Short mmCIF file of C-alpha atoms in Angstrom, two decimals:
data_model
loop_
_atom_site.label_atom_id
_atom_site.label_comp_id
_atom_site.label_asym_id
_atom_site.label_seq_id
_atom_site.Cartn_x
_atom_site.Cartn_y
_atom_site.Cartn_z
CA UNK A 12 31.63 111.64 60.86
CA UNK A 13 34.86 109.91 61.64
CA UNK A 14 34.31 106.99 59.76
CA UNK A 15 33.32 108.99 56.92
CA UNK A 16 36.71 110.89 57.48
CA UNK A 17 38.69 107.86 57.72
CA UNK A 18 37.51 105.85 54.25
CA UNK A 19 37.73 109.21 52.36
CA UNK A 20 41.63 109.99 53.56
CA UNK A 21 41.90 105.91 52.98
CA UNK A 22 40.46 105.31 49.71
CA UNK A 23 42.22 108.78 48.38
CA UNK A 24 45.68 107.40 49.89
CA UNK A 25 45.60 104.15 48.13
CA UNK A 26 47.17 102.95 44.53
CA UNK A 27 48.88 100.53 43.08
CA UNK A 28 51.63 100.04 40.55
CA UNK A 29 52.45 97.33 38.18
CA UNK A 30 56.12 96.26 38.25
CA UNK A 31 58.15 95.65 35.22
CA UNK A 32 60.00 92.04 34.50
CA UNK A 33 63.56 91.11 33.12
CA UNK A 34 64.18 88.74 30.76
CA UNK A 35 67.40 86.21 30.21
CA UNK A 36 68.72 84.41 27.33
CA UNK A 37 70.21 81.39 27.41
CA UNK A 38 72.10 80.53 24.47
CA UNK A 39 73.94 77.90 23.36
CA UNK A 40 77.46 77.80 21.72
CA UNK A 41 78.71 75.09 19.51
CA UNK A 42 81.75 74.15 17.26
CA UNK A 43 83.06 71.04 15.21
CA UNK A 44 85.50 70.41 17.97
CA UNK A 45 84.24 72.03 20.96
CA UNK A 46 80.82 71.34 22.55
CA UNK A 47 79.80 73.91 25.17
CA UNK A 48 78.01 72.89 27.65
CA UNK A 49 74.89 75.16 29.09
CA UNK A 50 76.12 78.79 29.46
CA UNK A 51 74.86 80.54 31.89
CA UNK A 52 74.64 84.04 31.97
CA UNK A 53 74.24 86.42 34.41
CA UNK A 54 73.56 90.01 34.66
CA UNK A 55 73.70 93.04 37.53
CA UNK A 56 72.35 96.02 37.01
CA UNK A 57 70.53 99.36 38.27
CA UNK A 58 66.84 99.29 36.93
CA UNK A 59 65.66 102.94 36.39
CA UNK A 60 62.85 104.12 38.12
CA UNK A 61 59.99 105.24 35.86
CA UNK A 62 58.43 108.58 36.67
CA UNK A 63 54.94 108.11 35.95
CA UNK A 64 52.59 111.49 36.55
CA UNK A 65 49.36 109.89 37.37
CA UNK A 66 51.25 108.83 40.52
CA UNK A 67 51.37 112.83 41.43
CA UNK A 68 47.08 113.33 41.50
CA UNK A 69 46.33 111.83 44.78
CA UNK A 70 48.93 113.56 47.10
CA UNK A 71 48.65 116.57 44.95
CA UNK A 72 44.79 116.85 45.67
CA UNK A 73 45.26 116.20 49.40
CA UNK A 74 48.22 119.03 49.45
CA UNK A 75 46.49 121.42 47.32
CA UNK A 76 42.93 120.46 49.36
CA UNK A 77 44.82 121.92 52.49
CA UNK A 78 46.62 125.13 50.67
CA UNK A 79 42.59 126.48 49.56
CA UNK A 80 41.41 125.63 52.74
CA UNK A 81 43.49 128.06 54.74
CA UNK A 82 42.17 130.74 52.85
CA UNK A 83 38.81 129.57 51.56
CA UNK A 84 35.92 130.29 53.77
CA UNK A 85 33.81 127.35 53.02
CA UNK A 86 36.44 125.05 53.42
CA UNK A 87 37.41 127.12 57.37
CA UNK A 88 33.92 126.77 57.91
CA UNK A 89 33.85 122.93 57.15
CA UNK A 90 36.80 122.74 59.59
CA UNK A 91 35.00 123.78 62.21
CA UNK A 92 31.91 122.01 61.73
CA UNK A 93 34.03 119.00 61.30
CA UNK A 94 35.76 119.34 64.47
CA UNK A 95 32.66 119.94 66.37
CA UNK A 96 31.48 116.63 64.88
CA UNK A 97 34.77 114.64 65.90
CA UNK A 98 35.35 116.22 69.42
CA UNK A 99 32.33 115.51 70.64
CA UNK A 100 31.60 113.70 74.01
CA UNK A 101 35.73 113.32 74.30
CA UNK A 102 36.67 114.20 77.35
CA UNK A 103 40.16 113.08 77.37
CA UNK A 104 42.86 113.06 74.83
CA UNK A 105 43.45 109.98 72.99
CA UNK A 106 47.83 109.47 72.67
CA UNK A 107 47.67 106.74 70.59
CA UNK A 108 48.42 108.72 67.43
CA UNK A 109 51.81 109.51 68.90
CA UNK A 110 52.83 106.00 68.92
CA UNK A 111 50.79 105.25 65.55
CA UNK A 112 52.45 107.62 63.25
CA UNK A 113 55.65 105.19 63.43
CA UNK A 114 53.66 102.35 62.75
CA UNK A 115 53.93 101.51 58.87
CA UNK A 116 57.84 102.23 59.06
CA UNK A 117 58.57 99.72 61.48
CA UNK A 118 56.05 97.00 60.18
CA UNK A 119 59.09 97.31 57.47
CA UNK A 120 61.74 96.24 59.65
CA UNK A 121 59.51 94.09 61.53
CA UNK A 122 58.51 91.66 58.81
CA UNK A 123 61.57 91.70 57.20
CA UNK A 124 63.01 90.19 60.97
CA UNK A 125 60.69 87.75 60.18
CA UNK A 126 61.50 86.52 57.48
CA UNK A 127 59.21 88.54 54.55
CA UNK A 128 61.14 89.73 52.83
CA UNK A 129 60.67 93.37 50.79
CA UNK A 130 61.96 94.40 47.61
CA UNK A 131 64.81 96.54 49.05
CA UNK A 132 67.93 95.44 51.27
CA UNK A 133 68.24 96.82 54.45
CA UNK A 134 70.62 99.25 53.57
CA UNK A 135 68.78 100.05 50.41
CA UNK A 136 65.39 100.58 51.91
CA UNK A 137 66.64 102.88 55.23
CA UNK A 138 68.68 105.17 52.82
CA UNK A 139 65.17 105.43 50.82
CA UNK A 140 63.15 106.26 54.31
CA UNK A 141 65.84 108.28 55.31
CA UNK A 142 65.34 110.12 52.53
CA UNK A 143 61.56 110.09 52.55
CA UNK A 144 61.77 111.60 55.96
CA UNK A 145 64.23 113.94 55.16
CA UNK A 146 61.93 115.63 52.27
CA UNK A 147 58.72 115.02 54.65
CA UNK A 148 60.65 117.09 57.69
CA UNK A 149 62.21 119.66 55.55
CA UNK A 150 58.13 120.40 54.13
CA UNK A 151 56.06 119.81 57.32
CA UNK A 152 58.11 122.46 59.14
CA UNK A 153 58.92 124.77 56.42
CA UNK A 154 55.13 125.19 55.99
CA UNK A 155 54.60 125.64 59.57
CA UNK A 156 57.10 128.26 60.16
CA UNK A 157 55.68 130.08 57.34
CA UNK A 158 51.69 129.67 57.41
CA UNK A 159 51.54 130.40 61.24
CA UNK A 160 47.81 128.74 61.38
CA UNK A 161 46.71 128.49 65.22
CA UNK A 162 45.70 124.86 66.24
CA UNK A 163 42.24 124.07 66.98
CA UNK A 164 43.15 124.11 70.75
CA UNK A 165 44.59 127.58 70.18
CA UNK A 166 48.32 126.28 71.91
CA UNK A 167 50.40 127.31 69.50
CA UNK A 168 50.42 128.79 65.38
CA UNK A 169 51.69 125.38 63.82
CA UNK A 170 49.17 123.57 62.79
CA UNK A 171 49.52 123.63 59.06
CA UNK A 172 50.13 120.85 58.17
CA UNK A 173 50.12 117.90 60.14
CA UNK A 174 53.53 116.65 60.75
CA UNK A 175 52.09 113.35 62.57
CA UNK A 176 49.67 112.51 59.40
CA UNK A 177 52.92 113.33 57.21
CA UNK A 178 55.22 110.95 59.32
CA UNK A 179 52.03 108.21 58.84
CA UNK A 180 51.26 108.67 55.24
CA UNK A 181 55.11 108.30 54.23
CA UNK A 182 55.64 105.07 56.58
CA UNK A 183 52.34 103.37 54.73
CA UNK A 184 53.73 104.59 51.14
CA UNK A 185 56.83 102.78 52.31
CA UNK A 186 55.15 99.43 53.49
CA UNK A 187 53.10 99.61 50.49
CA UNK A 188 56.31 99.69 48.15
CA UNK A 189 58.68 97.16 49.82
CA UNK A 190 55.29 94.89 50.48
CA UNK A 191 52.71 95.24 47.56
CA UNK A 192 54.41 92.11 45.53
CA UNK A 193 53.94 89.99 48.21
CA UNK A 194 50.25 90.87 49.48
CA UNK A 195 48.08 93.97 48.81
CA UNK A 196 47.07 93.56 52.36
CA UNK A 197 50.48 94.82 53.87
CA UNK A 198 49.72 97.90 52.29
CA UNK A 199 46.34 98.34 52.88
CA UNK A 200 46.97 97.39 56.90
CA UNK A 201 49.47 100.37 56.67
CA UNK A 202 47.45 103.00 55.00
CA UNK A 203 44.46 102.15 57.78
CA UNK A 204 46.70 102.79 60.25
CA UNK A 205 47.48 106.08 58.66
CA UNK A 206 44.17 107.21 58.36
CA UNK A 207 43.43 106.46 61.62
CA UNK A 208 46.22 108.33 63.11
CA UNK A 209 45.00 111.72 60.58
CA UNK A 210 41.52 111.17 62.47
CA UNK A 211 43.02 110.91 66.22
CA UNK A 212 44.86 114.00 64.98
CA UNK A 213 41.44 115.78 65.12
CA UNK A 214 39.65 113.64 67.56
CA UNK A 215 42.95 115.10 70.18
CA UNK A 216 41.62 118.62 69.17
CA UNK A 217 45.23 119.26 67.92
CA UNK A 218 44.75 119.55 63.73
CA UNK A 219 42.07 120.80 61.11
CA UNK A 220 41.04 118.74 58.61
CA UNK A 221 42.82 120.49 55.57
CA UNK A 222 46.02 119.91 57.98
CA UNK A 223 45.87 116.50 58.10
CA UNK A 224 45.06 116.24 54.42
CA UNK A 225 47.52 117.93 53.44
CA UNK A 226 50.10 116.35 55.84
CA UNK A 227 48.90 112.54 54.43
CA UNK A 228 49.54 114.17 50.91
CA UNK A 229 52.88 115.21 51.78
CA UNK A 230 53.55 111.88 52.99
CA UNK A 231 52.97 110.25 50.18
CA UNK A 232 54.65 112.34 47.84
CA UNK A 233 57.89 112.24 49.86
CA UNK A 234 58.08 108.50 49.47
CA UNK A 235 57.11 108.16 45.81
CA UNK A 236 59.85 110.91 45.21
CA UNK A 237 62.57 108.69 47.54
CA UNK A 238 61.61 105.79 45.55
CA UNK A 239 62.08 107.85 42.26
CA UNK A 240 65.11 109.48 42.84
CA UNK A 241 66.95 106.38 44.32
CA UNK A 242 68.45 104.47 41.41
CA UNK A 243 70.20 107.83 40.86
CA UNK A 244 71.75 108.51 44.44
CA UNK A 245 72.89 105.15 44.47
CA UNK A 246 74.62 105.06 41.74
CA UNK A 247 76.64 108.22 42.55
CA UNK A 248 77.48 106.84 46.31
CA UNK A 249 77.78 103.66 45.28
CA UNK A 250 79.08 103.35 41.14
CA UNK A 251 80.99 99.92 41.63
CA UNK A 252 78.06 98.58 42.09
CA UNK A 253 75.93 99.87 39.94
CA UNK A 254 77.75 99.38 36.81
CA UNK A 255 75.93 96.37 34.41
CA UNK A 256 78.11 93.28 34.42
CA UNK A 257 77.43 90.68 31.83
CA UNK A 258 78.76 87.08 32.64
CA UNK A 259 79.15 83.83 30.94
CA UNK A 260 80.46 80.27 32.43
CA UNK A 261 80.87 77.86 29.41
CA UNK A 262 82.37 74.35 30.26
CA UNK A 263 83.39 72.27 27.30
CA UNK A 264 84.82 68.97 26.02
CA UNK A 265 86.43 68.09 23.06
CA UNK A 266 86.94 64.11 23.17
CA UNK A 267 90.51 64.42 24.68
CA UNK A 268 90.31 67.55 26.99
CA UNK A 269 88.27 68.99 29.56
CA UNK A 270 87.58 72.95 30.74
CA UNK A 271 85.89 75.86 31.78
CA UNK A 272 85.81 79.54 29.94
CA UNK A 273 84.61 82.19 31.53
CA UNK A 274 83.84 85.26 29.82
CA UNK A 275 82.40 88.86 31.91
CA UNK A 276 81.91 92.13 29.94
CA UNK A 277 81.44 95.41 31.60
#
């Protein structure tokens, strides 16, 4: 029953987007007196972030999987015979899934120390997980305070929903983003680890299932909306830099004299 658990909340959790390219001109001026030589041109600019709603199904099913199930009997009753199923024969508790929910985030950091490098800059890509986190925090223990759902181990009323899974699911959406132009496989790594820290979150006895769904949904969704709403932060903390600069560098001879023109619009 694990491993069923684990390639359902995997193969949900995975996507994949297809990135836009720019293109560059590269014209040439001449005159009867002037010859230019190969302008080059050169351009900055803020690419807007496309909102695209099929992104939304997949964390929207997991979250609204986990909303029914706290008040659907079926689903309460297929939490119970789920945990049954995953608890068995486990004596002790299992901490890993402490450790793993930080996983995905810092294979980030990691393999951009070694020289892969992401999509982001480093300041660009910690103001995005920052702000991932911030949405995933804000979420995981508003719904907690409010649902009051006792844990499986009966400890405490916070179980809904998953705040570990949540942490998990929004580090792999952010490996998966900064990584899935260079290999799939960054991604994919990620995710597993994910998945496997939702199912320790039930093999500890601590989480339902509907918790940790909804938690990996919320993960996800926090990221994609970081990613989203980026471009637009940025450009109010940081306008200088956003603005679209146009350059050209023309050197030119005309039999007697040589120079250099340079020519930037804003």
């Amino acid at each position: 029953m694990p491993k069923i658990i684990f390639f359902l909340l995997f193969g949900f959790a995975m996507n994949a987007q297809i990135a836009d390219s720019l293109k560059t001109a590269n014209p040439i001026a001449k005159t009867d007196s002037i010859h230019f030589l190969k302008p080059t041109f050169a351009t900055d600019s803020v690419a807007p972030c496309k909102f695209k709603y099929k992104q939304l199904i997949i964390p929207a099913a997991l979250i609204g999987y986990g909303v029914i199930g706290m008040e659907s009997d079926w689903l309460k009753g297929f939490n119970s015979q789920i945990r049954e199923e995953v608890t068995e024969d486990i004596d002790e508790k299992i901490s890993i899934d402490d450790f793993s929910q930080y996983a995905p985030m810092a294979s980030v950091y990691a393999l951009n120390a070694f020289g892969v490098q992401g999509k982001h800059n480093l300041r660009d890509r910690s103001m995005i997980m920052a702000s991932s986190y911030l949405m995933m925090s804000a979420t995981v223990f508003g719904l907690k305070s409010l649902t009051h759902i006792e844990r499986p181990d009966g400890t405490s009323k916070n179980s809904f929903p998953s705040g570990h899974t949540a942490t998990a699911f929004a580090g792999a959406e952010f490996l998966w983003q900064e990584y899935k132009d260079q290999s799939i496989w960054y991604g994919i790594a990620g995710y597993a680890v994910a998945s496997g820290t939702g199912i320790f979150r039930m093999v500890n006895n601590r989480h339902w299932l509907t918790d940790v769904a909804a938690g990996a949904g919320i993960g996800i969704l926090s990221t994609k909306l970081a990613y989203w709403m980026y471009p637009y932060v940025k450009d109010k903390l940081f306008p200088s830099e956003n603005k679209k600069v146009s350059s050209m560098i023309a050197p030119f001879y005309n039999g007697k004299q040589m120079g250099c023109g340079v020519v930037v619009g804003f």
